[in-house]
Amino acid sequence: MVILTVGRAAALVGVSVKTLHHWDTIGLVRPSGRTWAGYRVYSDDDVARIHRVLVYRELGFPLAEIGRVLDDPDADARDHLRRQRSELVERISRLQRMVSAVDRMLEASKAGMRLTPEQQAEIFGADWRPAWVDEAEDRWGGSAQWAQYAERAAGMTPEDWKGIAATAEALNADLAAAMRAGVVPGSGDANALAERHRALISTYFDCTHSMQACLGRTYAADPRFAEHFEAVAPGLTAWLREVIFANAKAHGVDPESAVWE
């Protein structure tokens, strides 16, 4: 059996001596022995436990939870390893998808994904601010949805953008008309409008009902979105939010707890 000093154990697993001291203090990884002078020494089993801690920590588990998992008397070591392997494979898969998304964004950028500021103003109106695109990229640039948007936008012509703008304008007009007519959120007519809204968003990236519910919350919370919809018709922001929420519920999504998928 190999016996390692705390310094050698730390170097072997790639953590600091201070970290191993802390894990000893909180009872997460206690060395099996001490030298005659009182220094910590680590066995093969101790090092194996450190490796398991590192895997769970990489997966985002809090240290207290890691300790509970590893110290569960009913747990099987091989089951732990199989669980760790499965979660690592899923993490690798997510990272590979992120790399693919970044690659698509780079290709889209090469192709020239943006209109000029003058073209943006012509197509989207005088109130349009080209800086909003940069803000959106800063906020969502690392997401799969932004990569999808970049890929699609790279192939769009100014005429394509004009068509999208016309579709959005027609939808806003129909939303305002429905609200004034007293269309009730959750009704068939309201749900049809919600699906038109989701289809418009899906022009840029695939928009699920959960993601649409997140957008509904953003519309109500962000003053700039609210200003846009209130300019179409006073009260439209809150009404559209409720329309989106009701439609999400009809598709099994809790709009208040919906997440960006």
PDB file of C-alpha atoms in Angstrom, residues 128 140 144-150 152-153 156 161 163-165 167-169 171-172 175 192-219 225 228-229 240 244 247 260-261:
ATOM      1  CA  TRP A 128     -34.808  50.598 -33.585  1.00  0.00           C
ATOM      2  CA  TRP A 140     -27.111  35.239 -24.780  1.00  0.00           C
ATOM      3  CA  ALA A 144     -27.341  27.313 -28.236  1.00  0.00           C
ATOM      4  CA  GLN A 145     -30.221  29.602 -29.249  1.00  0.00           C
ATOM      5  CA  TRP A 146     -27.848  32.430 -30.162  1.00  0.00           C
ATOM      6  CA  ALA A 147     -25.796  30.022 -32.257  1.00  0.00           C
ATOM      7  CA  GLN A 148     -28.979  28.937 -34.027  1.00  0.00           C
ATOM      8  CA  TYR A 149     -29.965  32.563 -34.598  1.00  0.00           C
ATOM      9  CA  ALA A 150     -26.499  33.384 -35.951  1.00  0.00           C
ATOM     10  CA  ARG A 152     -30.036  31.380 -39.665  1.00  0.00           C
ATOM     11  CA  ALA A 153     -29.341  35.112 -39.794  1.00  0.00           C
ATOM     12  CA  MET A 156     -30.989  36.031 -44.569  1.00  0.00           C
ATOM     13  CA  TRP A 161     -35.654  40.706 -42.783  1.00  0.00           C
ATOM     14  CA  GLY A 163     -40.655  39.988 -44.409  1.00  0.00           C
ATOM     15  CA  ILE A 164     -39.995  39.158 -40.749  1.00  0.00           C
ATOM     16  CA  ALA A 165     -40.568  42.777 -39.752  1.00  0.00           C
ATOM     17  CA  THR A 167     -44.950  39.597 -39.939  1.00  0.00           C
ATOM     18  CA  ALA A 168     -44.128  41.079 -36.531  1.00  0.00           C
ATOM     19  CA  GLU A 169     -46.032  44.284 -37.322  1.00  0.00           C
ATOM     20  CA  LEU A 171     -48.972  40.172 -35.319  1.00  0.00           C
ATOM     21  CA  ASN A 172     -48.733  43.224 -33.050  1.00  0.00           C
ATOM     22  CA  LEU A 175     -52.715  41.253 -30.715  1.00  0.00           C
ATOM     23  CA  ALA A 192     -53.804  30.862 -31.695  1.00  0.00           C
ATOM     24  CA  LEU A 193     -52.200  34.292 -31.278  1.00  0.00           C
ATOM     25  CA  ALA A 194     -49.756  32.873 -28.737  1.00  0.00           C
ATOM     26  CA  GLU A 195     -48.744  30.227 -31.259  1.00  0.00           C
ATOM     27  CA  ARG A 196     -48.257  32.906 -33.926  1.00  0.00           C
ATOM     28  CA  HIS A 197     -45.995  34.741 -31.507  1.00  0.00           C
ATOM     29  CA  ARG A 198     -44.031  31.544 -30.812  1.00  0.00           C
ATOM     30  CA  ALA A 199     -43.723  30.889 -34.546  1.00  0.00           C
ATOM     31  CA  LEU A 200     -42.331  34.401 -35.036  1.00  0.00           C
ATOM     32  CA  ILE A 201     -39.701  33.838 -32.347  1.00  0.00           C
ATOM     33  CA  SER A 202     -38.927  30.465 -33.913  1.00  0.00           C
ATOM     34  CA  THR A 203     -37.875  32.309 -37.040  1.00  0.00           C
ATOM     35  CA  TYR A 204     -34.695  33.106 -35.116  1.00  0.00           C
ATOM     36  CA  PHE A 205     -34.343  29.956 -32.968  1.00  0.00           C
ATOM     37  CA  ASP A 206     -36.526  27.016 -31.978  1.00  0.00           C
ATOM     38  CA  CYS A 207     -38.740  28.414 -29.225  1.00  0.00           C
ATOM     39  CA  THR A 208     -40.414  25.988 -26.821  1.00  0.00           C
ATOM     40  CA  HIS A 209     -43.466  26.858 -24.712  1.00  0.00           C
ATOM     41  CA  SER A 210     -41.183  27.034 -21.675  1.00  0.00           C
ATOM     42  CA  MET A 211     -38.883  29.506 -23.408  1.00  0.00           C
ATOM     43  CA  GLN A 212     -41.868  31.528 -24.598  1.00  0.00           C
ATOM     44  CA  ALA A 213     -43.085  31.769 -21.001  1.00  0.00           C
ATOM     45  CA  CYS A 214     -39.651  33.114 -20.028  1.00  0.00           C
ATOM     46  CA  LEU A 215     -40.034  35.730 -22.755  1.00  0.00           C
ATOM     47  CA  GLY A 216     -43.463  36.645 -21.376  1.00  0.00           C
ATOM     48  CA  ARG A 217     -41.903  37.295 -17.982  1.00  0.00           C
ATOM     49  CA  THR A 218     -39.138  39.357 -19.605  1.00  0.00           C
ATOM     50  CA  TYR A 219     -41.625  41.473 -21.540  1.00  0.00           C
ATOM     51  CA  PHE A 225     -39.897  45.589 -23.947  1.00  0.00           C
ATOM     52  CA  HIS A 228     -42.397  48.661 -27.203  1.00  0.00           C
ATOM     53  CA  PHE A 229     -45.674  46.837 -26.569  1.00  0.00           C
ATOM     54  CA  LEU A 240     -49.700  39.376 -23.955  1.00  0.00           C
ATOM     55  CA  ILE A 244     -48.515  33.418 -23.372  1.00  0.00           C
ATOM     56  CA  ASN A 247     -51.118  28.886 -23.665  1.00  0.00           C
ATOM     57  CA  TRP A 260     -34.857  28.633 -20.677  1.00  0.00           C
ATOM     58  CA  GLU A 261     -34.241  25.240 -22.241  1.00  0.00           C
TER      59      GLU A 261
END
